[in-house]
Amino acid sequence: FPSYMCLGIGQMITTLVVLYAAKMSKTVQFQDFDRSIFLKIFPLPLLYIGNHITGLASTKKLSLPMFTVLRKFTILMTMILEVYILRKTFPKRLVYSVCAIVLGAMVAVSSDLAFDVEGYTFILLNDAFTAASGVYTKKKLGTEGLGKYGVLYYNALIIVIPTLLASAFTGDLHEAVTFEDWVKATFIFCFLMSCFMGFVLMYSIVLCSYYNSALTTTVVGAMKNVAVAYIGIFVGGDYLFSWTNFLGLSIW
């Protein structure tokens, strides 16, 4: 599928439909829309769209193992932002552990045989957006009237139309509409599942941040990537093996 922006739009629309239906059925509760929403939620929508688009773009450009190993830098970025924005302190043993994880990523990067400048740019931007989004999500979850459902819903509501316009302006939307596999039931099923699972992933991240720190959420996400990295070595066909790179992948 050529359009990562349209996939992101699909995931945003899924988020809006699911949460709106849940709100109408009184399954969940969050504040009705008014002008105060923009001030309460800013800058999360900008970080959300940046995280969404750079994440999907980097997934398209990089092999799964290198995608997951470069995501390790998010942990260091999150820890730094928590210190400056949330005024948190961390014990030295935790700092040393994070440095060891980043060292493993640098070892893997130093011997990446399939180096792609555009892919690396997207994934490092994605790391920064993810870290900032995680820290600000934790900060905004305590805002009166929003809560975890309001954060998800109004993030998607505010940015879905600008993203759609950007997609149309760049030609991304045209590529998606003219994609030849829309007539195949298997593709439609996979596309819809990807949209729904994007919502599930975002909800899981917000829920984890609600009960834990932003750094805990980031580390849990990195642990999930261990399985993805090893599976990606054998599945996908775009990973170029070297022992140094494999060693870097294995340092957690």
PDB file of C-alpha atoms in Angstrom:
ATOM      1  CA  PHE A   1       0.000   0.000   0.000  1.00  0.00           C
ATOM      2  CA  PRO A   2       1.649   3.279  -1.119  1.00  0.00           C
ATOM      3  CA  SER A   3       0.041   5.770   1.285  1.00  0.00           C
ATOM      4  CA  TYR A   4       1.111   5.764   4.933  1.00  0.00           C
ATOM      5  CA  MET A   5      -0.735   9.072   5.482  1.00  0.00           C
ATOM      6  CA  CYS A   6      -4.052   7.565   4.370  1.00  0.00           C
ATOM      7  CA  LEU A   7      -3.492   4.591   6.649  1.00  0.00           C
ATOM      8  CA  GLY A   8      -2.974   7.063   9.487  1.00  0.00           C
ATOM      9  CA  ILE A   9      -6.199   8.861   8.510  1.00  0.00           C
ATOM     10  CA  GLY A  10      -8.017   5.526   8.598  1.00  0.00           C
ATOM     11  CA  GLN A  11      -6.729   4.901  12.112  1.00  0.00           C
ATOM     12  CA  MET A  12      -7.837   8.391  13.228  1.00  0.00           C
ATOM     13  CA  ILE A  13     -11.335   7.889  11.787  1.00  0.00           C
ATOM     14  CA  THR A  14     -11.565   4.511  13.536  1.00  0.00           C
ATOM     15  CA  THR A  15     -10.632   6.201  16.834  1.00  0.00           C
ATOM     16  CA  LEU A  16     -13.343   8.839  16.347  1.00  0.00           C
ATOM     17  CA  VAL A  17     -16.054   6.327  15.402  1.00  0.00           C
ATOM     18  CA  VAL A  18     -15.299   3.903  18.247  1.00  0.00           C
ATOM     19  CA  LEU A  19     -15.046   6.549  20.985  1.00  0.00           C
ATOM     20  CA  TYR A  20     -18.037   8.555  19.739  1.00  0.00           C
ATOM     21  CA  ALA A  21     -20.176   5.398  19.721  1.00  0.00           C
ATOM     22  CA  ALA A  22     -18.921   4.530  23.206  1.00  0.00           C
ATOM     23  CA  LYS A  23     -19.729   8.054  24.448  1.00  0.00           C
ATOM     24  CA  MET A  24     -23.253   7.973  22.937  1.00  0.00           C
ATOM     25  CA  SER A  25     -23.918   4.611  24.568  1.00  0.00           C
ATOM     26  CA  LYS A  26     -22.551   6.040  27.872  1.00  0.00           C
ATOM     27  CA  THR A  27     -19.859   3.344  27.995  1.00  0.00           C
ATOM     28  CA  VAL A  28     -17.196   6.045  28.409  1.00  0.00           C
ATOM     29  CA  GLN A  29     -17.330   9.692  29.448  1.00  0.00           C
ATOM     30  CA  PHE A  30     -15.295  12.721  28.443  1.00  0.00           C
ATOM     31  CA  GLN A  31     -15.867  16.467  28.057  1.00  0.00           C
ATOM     32  CA  ASP A  32     -18.053  17.759  25.215  1.00  0.00           C
ATOM     33  CA  PHE A  33     -16.274  19.874  22.639  1.00  0.00           C
ATOM     34  CA  ASP A  34     -15.806  23.597  23.344  1.00  0.00           C
ATOM     35  CA  ARG A  35     -13.146  26.252  22.790  1.00  0.00           C
ATOM     36  CA  SER A  36     -11.235  25.290  25.921  1.00  0.00           C
ATOM     37  CA  ILE A  37     -10.345  21.926  24.372  1.00  0.00           C
ATOM     38  CA  PHE A  38      -7.650  23.485  22.150  1.00  0.00           C
ATOM     39  CA  LEU A  39      -5.822  25.029  25.102  1.00  0.00           C
ATOM     40  CA  LYS A  40      -6.220  21.938  27.266  1.00  0.00           C
ATOM     41  CA  ILE A  41      -4.834  19.491  24.702  1.00  0.00           C
ATOM     42  CA  PHE A  42      -2.138  21.564  22.929  1.00  0.00           C
ATOM     43  CA  PRO A  43       0.561  20.542  21.812  1.00  0.00           C
ATOM     44  CA  LEU A  44      -0.563  16.897  21.765  1.00  0.00           C
ATOM     45  CA  PRO A  45      -2.302  17.011  18.341  1.00  0.00           C
ATOM     46  CA  LEU A  46       0.889  18.243  16.643  1.00  0.00           C
ATOM     47  CA  LEU A  47       2.974  15.575  18.381  1.00  0.00           C
ATOM     48  CA  TYR A  48       0.351  12.929  17.611  1.00  0.00           C
ATOM     49  CA  ILE A  49       0.337  13.610  13.873  1.00  0.00           C
ATOM     50  CA  GLY A  50       4.130  13.818  13.777  1.00  0.00           C
ATOM     51  CA  ASN A  51       4.409  10.522  15.640  1.00  0.00           C
ATOM     52  CA  HIS A  52       1.798   8.860  13.421  1.00  0.00           C
ATOM     53  CA  ILE A  53       3.200   9.899  10.049  1.00  0.00           C
ATOM     54  CA  THR A  54       6.919   9.471  10.805  1.00  0.00           C
ATOM     55  CA  GLY A  55       6.209   6.080  12.426  1.00  0.00           C
ATOM     56  CA  LEU A  56       4.370   4.739   9.389  1.00  0.00           C
ATOM     57  CA  ALA A  57       6.927   6.284   6.998  1.00  0.00           C
ATOM     58  CA  SER A  58       9.891   4.742   8.836  1.00  0.00           C
ATOM     59  CA  THR A  59       8.173   1.342   8.939  1.00  0.00           C
ATOM     60  CA  LYS A  60       7.892   1.537   5.160  1.00  0.00           C
ATOM     61  CA  LYS A  61      11.549   2.550   4.667  1.00  0.00           C
ATOM     62  CA  LEU A  62      13.377   0.282   7.145  1.00  0.00           C
ATOM     63  CA  SER A  63      13.568  -3.437   7.851  1.00  0.00           C
ATOM     64  CA  LEU A  64      11.679  -4.490  10.987  1.00  0.00           C
ATOM     65  CA  PRO A  65      14.844  -5.339  12.988  1.00  0.00           C
ATOM     66  CA  MET A  66      16.458  -1.939  12.273  1.00  0.00           C
ATOM     67  CA  PHE A  67      13.165  -0.141  12.885  1.00  0.00           C
ATOM     68  CA  THR A  68      12.892  -1.705  16.329  1.00  0.00           C
ATOM     69  CA  VAL A  69      16.532  -1.183  17.281  1.00  0.00           C
ATOM     70  CA  LEU A  70      16.409   2.519  16.356  1.00  0.00           C
ATOM     71  CA  ARG A  71      13.277   2.876  18.476  1.00  0.00           C
ATOM     72  CA  LYS A  72      15.526   2.323  21.502  1.00  0.00           C
ATOM     73  CA  PHE A  73      16.597   5.977  21.307  1.00  0.00           C
ATOM     74  CA  THR A  74      13.053   6.879  22.379  1.00  0.00           C
ATOM     75  CA  ILE A  75      13.846   5.592  25.882  1.00  0.00           C
ATOM     76  CA  LEU A  76      16.743   8.024  26.353  1.00  0.00           C
ATOM     77  CA  MET A  77      14.742  10.920  24.887  1.00  0.00           C
ATOM     78  CA  THR A  78      11.768  10.161  27.159  1.00  0.00           C
ATOM     79  CA  MET A  79      13.966  10.101  30.256  1.00  0.00           C
ATOM     80  CA  ILE A  80      15.517  13.472  29.346  1.00  0.00           C
ATOM     81  CA  LEU A  81      12.118  15.071  28.678  1.00  0.00           C
ATOM     82  CA  GLU A  82      10.668  13.729  31.950  1.00  0.00           C
ATOM     83  CA  VAL A  83      13.529  15.407  33.801  1.00  0.00           C
ATOM     84  CA  TYR A  84      12.946  18.791  32.137  1.00  0.00           C
ATOM     85  CA  ILE A  85       9.149  18.822  31.702  1.00  0.00           C
ATOM     86  CA  LEU A  86       7.820  16.684  34.592  1.00  0.00           C
ATOM     87  CA  ARG A  87      10.743  17.466  36.941  1.00  0.00           C
ATOM     88  CA  LYS A  88      11.361  13.781  37.666  1.00  0.00           C
ATOM     89  CA  THR A  89      14.580  12.269  38.983  1.00  0.00           C
ATOM     90  CA  PHE A  90      15.919   8.795  38.241  1.00  0.00           C
ATOM     91  CA  PRO A  91      18.284   6.527  40.215  1.00  0.00           C
ATOM     92  CA  LYS A  92      21.739   5.969  38.737  1.00  0.00           C
ATOM     93  CA  ARG A  93      21.115   2.263  38.075  1.00  0.00           C
ATOM     94  CA  LEU A  94      18.188   3.184  35.823  1.00  0.00           C
ATOM     95  CA  VAL A  95      20.279   5.745  33.940  1.00  0.00           C
ATOM     96  CA  TYR A  96      23.040   3.150  33.410  1.00  0.00           C
ATOM     97  CA  SER A  97      20.494   0.624  32.125  1.00  0.00           C
ATOM     98  CA  VAL A  98      19.133   3.119  29.590  1.00  0.00           C
ATOM     99  CA  CYS A  99      22.682   3.944  28.447  1.00  0.00           C
ATOM    100  CA  ALA A 100      23.367   0.229  27.900  1.00  0.00           C
ATOM    101  CA  ILE A 101      20.235  -0.067  25.738  1.00  0.00           C
ATOM    102  CA  VAL A 102      21.302   2.938  23.647  1.00  0.00           C
ATOM    103  CA  LEU A 103      24.811   1.459  23.317  1.00  0.00           C
ATOM    104  CA  GLY A 104      23.284  -1.680  21.805  1.00  0.00           C
ATOM    105  CA  ALA A 105      21.404   0.455  19.295  1.00  0.00           C
ATOM    106  CA  MET A 106      24.598   2.278  18.311  1.00  0.00           C
ATOM    107  CA  VAL A 107      26.427  -1.030  17.783  1.00  0.00           C
ATOM    108  CA  ALA A 108      23.650  -2.238  15.480  1.00  0.00           C
ATOM    109  CA  VAL A 109      23.558   1.061  13.571  1.00  0.00           C
ATOM    110  CA  SER A 110      27.341   1.036  13.035  1.00  0.00           C
ATOM    111  CA  SER A 111      27.050  -2.114  10.900  1.00  0.00           C
ATOM    112  CA  ASP A 112      23.726  -1.649   9.146  1.00  0.00           C
ATOM    113  CA  LEU A 113      24.335  -2.965   5.625  1.00  0.00           C
ATOM    114  CA  ALA A 114      21.034  -1.558   4.350  1.00  0.00           C
ATOM    115  CA  PHE A 115      21.567   2.039   5.540  1.00  0.00           C
ATOM    116  CA  ASP A 116      18.857   4.404   4.284  1.00  0.00           C
ATOM    117  CA  VAL A 117      19.229   8.148   5.025  1.00  0.00           C
ATOM    118  CA  GLU A 118      15.517   8.883   4.577  1.00  0.00           C
ATOM    119  CA  GLY A 119      14.512   5.931   6.726  1.00  0.00           C
ATOM    120  CA  TYR A 120      16.917   6.935   9.515  1.00  0.00           C
ATOM    121  CA  THR A 121      15.654  10.534   9.395  1.00  0.00           C
ATOM    122  CA  PHE A 122      12.044   9.395   9.724  1.00  0.00           C
ATOM    123  CA  ILE A 123      12.758   6.987  12.605  1.00  0.00           C
ATOM    124  CA  LEU A 124      14.798   9.519  14.632  1.00  0.00           C
ATOM    125  CA  LEU A 125      12.068  12.115  14.150  1.00  0.00           C
ATOM    126  CA  ASN A 126       9.585   9.439  15.213  1.00  0.00           C
ATOM    127  CA  ASP A 127      11.649   8.779  18.350  1.00  0.00           C
ATOM    128  CA  ALA A 128      11.526  12.483  19.249  1.00  0.00           C
ATOM    129  CA  PHE A 129       7.786  12.775  18.563  1.00  0.00           C
ATOM    130  CA  THR A 130       7.066   9.578  20.526  1.00  0.00           C
ATOM    131  CA  ALA A 131       9.075  10.738  23.537  1.00  0.00           C
ATOM    132  CA  ALA A 132       7.468  14.193  23.570  1.00  0.00           C
ATOM    133  CA  SER A 133       4.010  12.708  22.994  1.00  0.00           C
ATOM    134  CA  GLY A 134       4.450  10.240  25.860  1.00  0.00           C
ATOM    135  CA  VAL A 135       5.576  12.906  28.322  1.00  0.00           C
ATOM    136  CA  TYR A 136       2.873  15.416  27.351  1.00  0.00           C
ATOM    137  CA  THR A 137       0.222  12.671  27.359  1.00  0.00           C
ATOM    138  CA  LYS A 138       1.134  11.929  30.966  1.00  0.00           C
ATOM    139  CA  LYS A 139       0.905  15.644  31.751  1.00  0.00           C
ATOM    140  CA  LYS A 140      -2.453  16.135  29.968  1.00  0.00           C
ATOM    141  CA  LEU A 141      -4.101  13.036  31.477  1.00  0.00           C
ATOM    142  CA  GLY A 142      -4.429  14.976  34.694  1.00  0.00           C
ATOM    143  CA  THR A 143      -6.287  17.828  32.967  1.00  0.00           C
ATOM    144  CA  GLU A 144      -9.847  18.192  34.250  1.00  0.00           C
ATOM    145  CA  GLY A 145     -12.516  17.021  31.798  1.00  0.00           C
ATOM    146  CA  LEU A 146     -10.242  15.220  29.348  1.00  0.00           C
ATOM    147  CA  GLY A 147      -9.070  11.942  30.840  1.00  0.00           C
ATOM    148  CA  LYS A 148      -7.692   9.117  28.720  1.00  0.00           C
ATOM    149  CA  TYR A 149     -10.675   8.948  26.345  1.00  0.00           C
ATOM    150  CA  GLY A 150     -10.836  12.696  25.776  1.00  0.00           C
ATOM    151  CA  VAL A 151      -7.119  12.839  25.006  1.00  0.00           C
ATOM    152  CA  LEU A 152      -7.514  10.140  22.339  1.00  0.00           C
ATOM    153  CA  TYR A 153     -10.742  11.506  20.849  1.00  0.00           C
ATOM    154  CA  TYR A 154      -9.815  15.182  20.578  1.00  0.00           C
ATOM    155  CA  ASN A 155      -6.317  14.390  19.310  1.00  0.00           C
ATOM    156  CA  ALA A 156      -7.857  12.549  16.375  1.00  0.00           C
ATOM    157  CA  LEU A 157     -10.680  15.078  15.876  1.00  0.00           C
ATOM    158  CA  ILE A 158      -8.392  18.104  15.664  1.00  0.00           C
ATOM    159  CA  ILE A 159      -5.852  16.637  13.241  1.00  0.00           C
ATOM    160  CA  VAL A 160      -7.853  14.352  10.919  1.00  0.00           C
ATOM    161  CA  ILE A 161      -8.971  17.124   8.509  1.00  0.00           C
ATOM    162  CA  PRO A 162      -5.540  18.862   8.281  1.00  0.00           C
ATOM    163  CA  THR A 163      -3.972  15.456   7.633  1.00  0.00           C
ATOM    164  CA  LEU A 164      -6.535  14.692   4.931  1.00  0.00           C
ATOM    165  CA  LEU A 165      -5.818  18.044   3.250  1.00  0.00           C
ATOM    166  CA  ALA A 166      -2.065  17.461   3.448  1.00  0.00           C
ATOM    167  CA  SER A 167      -2.547  14.016   1.921  1.00  0.00           C
ATOM    168  CA  ALA A 168      -4.554  15.475  -0.961  1.00  0.00           C
ATOM    169  CA  PHE A 169      -2.043  18.304  -1.533  1.00  0.00           C
ATOM    170  CA  THR A 170       0.989  15.970  -1.672  1.00  0.00           C
ATOM    171  CA  GLY A 171      -0.682  13.474  -4.012  1.00  0.00           C
ATOM    172  CA  ASP A 172      -0.666  10.806  -1.319  1.00  0.00           C
ATOM    173  CA  LEU A 173      -4.473  10.568  -1.356  1.00  0.00           C
ATOM    174  CA  HIS A 174      -4.531  10.065  -5.132  1.00  0.00           C
ATOM    175  CA  GLU A 175      -2.062   7.173  -4.835  1.00  0.00           C
ATOM    176  CA  ALA A 176      -4.262   5.567  -2.192  1.00  0.00           C
ATOM    177  CA  VAL A 177      -7.502   5.969  -4.159  1.00  0.00           C
ATOM    178  CA  THR A 178      -5.982   4.548  -7.357  1.00  0.00           C
ATOM    179  CA  PHE A 179      -4.312   1.603  -5.581  1.00  0.00           C
ATOM    180  CA  GLU A 180      -5.219  -1.506  -7.560  1.00  0.00           C
ATOM    181  CA  ASP A 181      -5.825  -3.897  -4.638  1.00  0.00           C
ATOM    182  CA  TRP A 182      -8.995  -2.125  -3.393  1.00  0.00           C
ATOM    183  CA  VAL A 183     -10.994  -4.730  -5.338  1.00  0.00           C
ATOM    184  CA  LYS A 184      -9.478  -7.571  -3.273  1.00  0.00           C
ATOM    185  CA  ALA A 185     -11.377  -8.627  -0.160  1.00  0.00           C
ATOM    186  CA  THR A 186      -8.167  -9.752   1.586  1.00  0.00           C
ATOM    187  CA  PHE A 187      -6.591  -6.302   1.200  1.00  0.00           C
ATOM    188  CA  ILE A 188      -9.725  -4.523   2.446  1.00  0.00           C
ATOM    189  CA  PHE A 189      -9.823  -6.828   5.467  1.00  0.00           C
ATOM    190  CA  CYS A 190      -6.132  -6.204   6.230  1.00  0.00           C
ATOM    191  CA  PHE A 191      -6.581  -2.433   5.798  1.00  0.00           C
ATOM    192  CA  LEU A 192      -9.563  -2.322   8.174  1.00  0.00           C
ATOM    193  CA  MET A 193      -7.752  -4.497  10.707  1.00  0.00           C
ATOM    194  CA  SER A 194      -4.731  -2.197  10.495  1.00  0.00           C
ATOM    195  CA  CYS A 195      -6.999   0.802  11.170  1.00  0.00           C
ATOM    196  CA  PHE A 196      -8.619  -0.896  14.172  1.00  0.00           C
ATOM    197  CA  MET A 197      -5.331  -2.184  15.603  1.00  0.00           C
ATOM    198  CA  GLY A 198      -3.892   1.346  15.249  1.00  0.00           C
ATOM    199  CA  PHE A 199      -6.676   2.514  17.561  1.00  0.00           C
ATOM    200  CA  VAL A 200      -6.014  -0.385  19.964  1.00  0.00           C
ATOM    201  CA  LEU A 201      -2.306   0.474  20.040  1.00  0.00           C
ATOM    202  CA  MET A 202      -2.942   4.166  20.774  1.00  0.00           C
ATOM    203  CA  TYR A 203      -5.476   3.307  23.485  1.00  0.00           C
ATOM    204  CA  SER A 204      -3.010   0.856  25.066  1.00  0.00           C
ATOM    205  CA  ILE A 205      -0.286   3.508  25.101  1.00  0.00           C
ATOM    206  CA  VAL A 206      -2.553   6.112  26.721  1.00  0.00           C
ATOM    207  CA  LEU A 207      -3.868   3.572  29.252  1.00  0.00           C
ATOM    208  CA  CYS A 208      -0.326   2.511  30.191  1.00  0.00           C
ATOM    209  CA  SER A 209       0.693   6.174  30.578  1.00  0.00           C
ATOM    210  CA  TYR A 210      -2.393   6.766  32.755  1.00  0.00           C
ATOM    211  CA  TYR A 211      -1.319   4.142  35.299  1.00  0.00           C
ATOM    212  CA  ASN A 212       2.479   4.412  34.927  1.00  0.00           C
ATOM    213  CA  SER A 213       5.182   6.907  34.014  1.00  0.00           C
ATOM    214  CA  ALA A 214       5.965   7.915  30.435  1.00  0.00           C
ATOM    215  CA  LEU A 215       9.339   6.137  30.719  1.00  0.00           C
ATOM    216  CA  THR A 216       7.659   2.892  31.823  1.00  0.00           C
ATOM    217  CA  THR A 217       5.350   3.052  28.798  1.00  0.00           C
ATOM    218  CA  THR A 218       8.331   3.569  26.476  1.00  0.00           C
ATOM    219  CA  VAL A 219      10.323   0.689  27.994  1.00  0.00           C
ATOM    220  CA  VAL A 220       7.334  -1.670  27.750  1.00  0.00           C
ATOM    221  CA  GLY A 221       7.004  -0.721  24.076  1.00  0.00           C
ATOM    222  CA  ALA A 222      10.698  -1.464  23.532  1.00  0.00           C
ATOM    223  CA  MET A 223      10.346  -4.877  25.226  1.00  0.00           C
ATOM    224  CA  LYS A 224       7.532  -5.703  22.824  1.00  0.00           C
ATOM    225  CA  ASN A 225       9.906  -4.911  19.985  1.00  0.00           C
ATOM    226  CA  VAL A 226      12.276  -7.737  20.990  1.00  0.00           C
ATOM    227  CA  ALA A 227       9.969 -10.310  19.403  1.00  0.00           C
ATOM    228  CA  VAL A 228       9.343  -8.039  16.406  1.00  0.00           C
ATOM    229  CA  ALA A 229      13.101  -7.667  15.788  1.00  0.00           C
ATOM    230  CA  TYR A 230      13.842 -11.398  15.788  1.00  0.00           C
ATOM    231  CA  ILE A 231      10.769 -12.277  13.721  1.00  0.00           C
ATOM    232  CA  GLY A 232      11.699  -9.521  11.256  1.00  0.00           C
ATOM    233  CA  ILE A 233      15.070 -11.185  10.616  1.00  0.00           C
ATOM    234  CA  PHE A 234      13.290 -14.118   8.988  1.00  0.00           C
ATOM    235  CA  VAL A 235      10.122 -12.407   7.708  1.00  0.00           C
ATOM    236  CA  GLY A 236      10.089  -9.558   5.204  1.00  0.00           C
ATOM    237  CA  GLY A 237      13.254 -10.336   3.269  1.00  0.00           C
ATOM    238  CA  ASP A 238      14.813  -6.854   3.658  1.00  0.00           C
ATOM    239  CA  TYR A 239      17.182  -7.524   6.591  1.00  0.00           C
ATOM    240  CA  LEU A 240      20.901  -7.900   5.727  1.00  0.00           C
ATOM    241  CA  PHE A 241      22.619 -10.029   8.382  1.00  0.00           C
ATOM    242  CA  SER A 242      25.967  -9.244   9.997  1.00  0.00           C
ATOM    243  CA  TRP A 243      27.242 -10.478  13.359  1.00  0.00           C
ATOM    244  CA  THR A 244      27.950  -6.955  14.668  1.00  0.00           C
ATOM    245  CA  ASN A 245      24.471  -5.811  13.728  1.00  0.00           C
ATOM    246  CA  PHE A 246      22.910  -8.912  15.293  1.00  0.00           C
ATOM    247  CA  LEU A 247      24.894  -8.323  18.507  1.00  0.00           C
ATOM    248  CA  GLY A 248      23.579  -4.757  18.678  1.00  0.00           C
ATOM    249  CA  LEU A 249      20.016  -6.021  18.186  1.00  0.00           C
ATOM    250  CA  SER A 250      20.488  -8.431  21.087  1.00  0.00           C
ATOM    251  CA  ILE A 251      21.748  -5.898  23.671  1.00  0.00           C
ATOM    252  CA  TRP A 252      18.790  -4.923  25.862  1.00  0.00           C
TER     253      TRP A 252
END
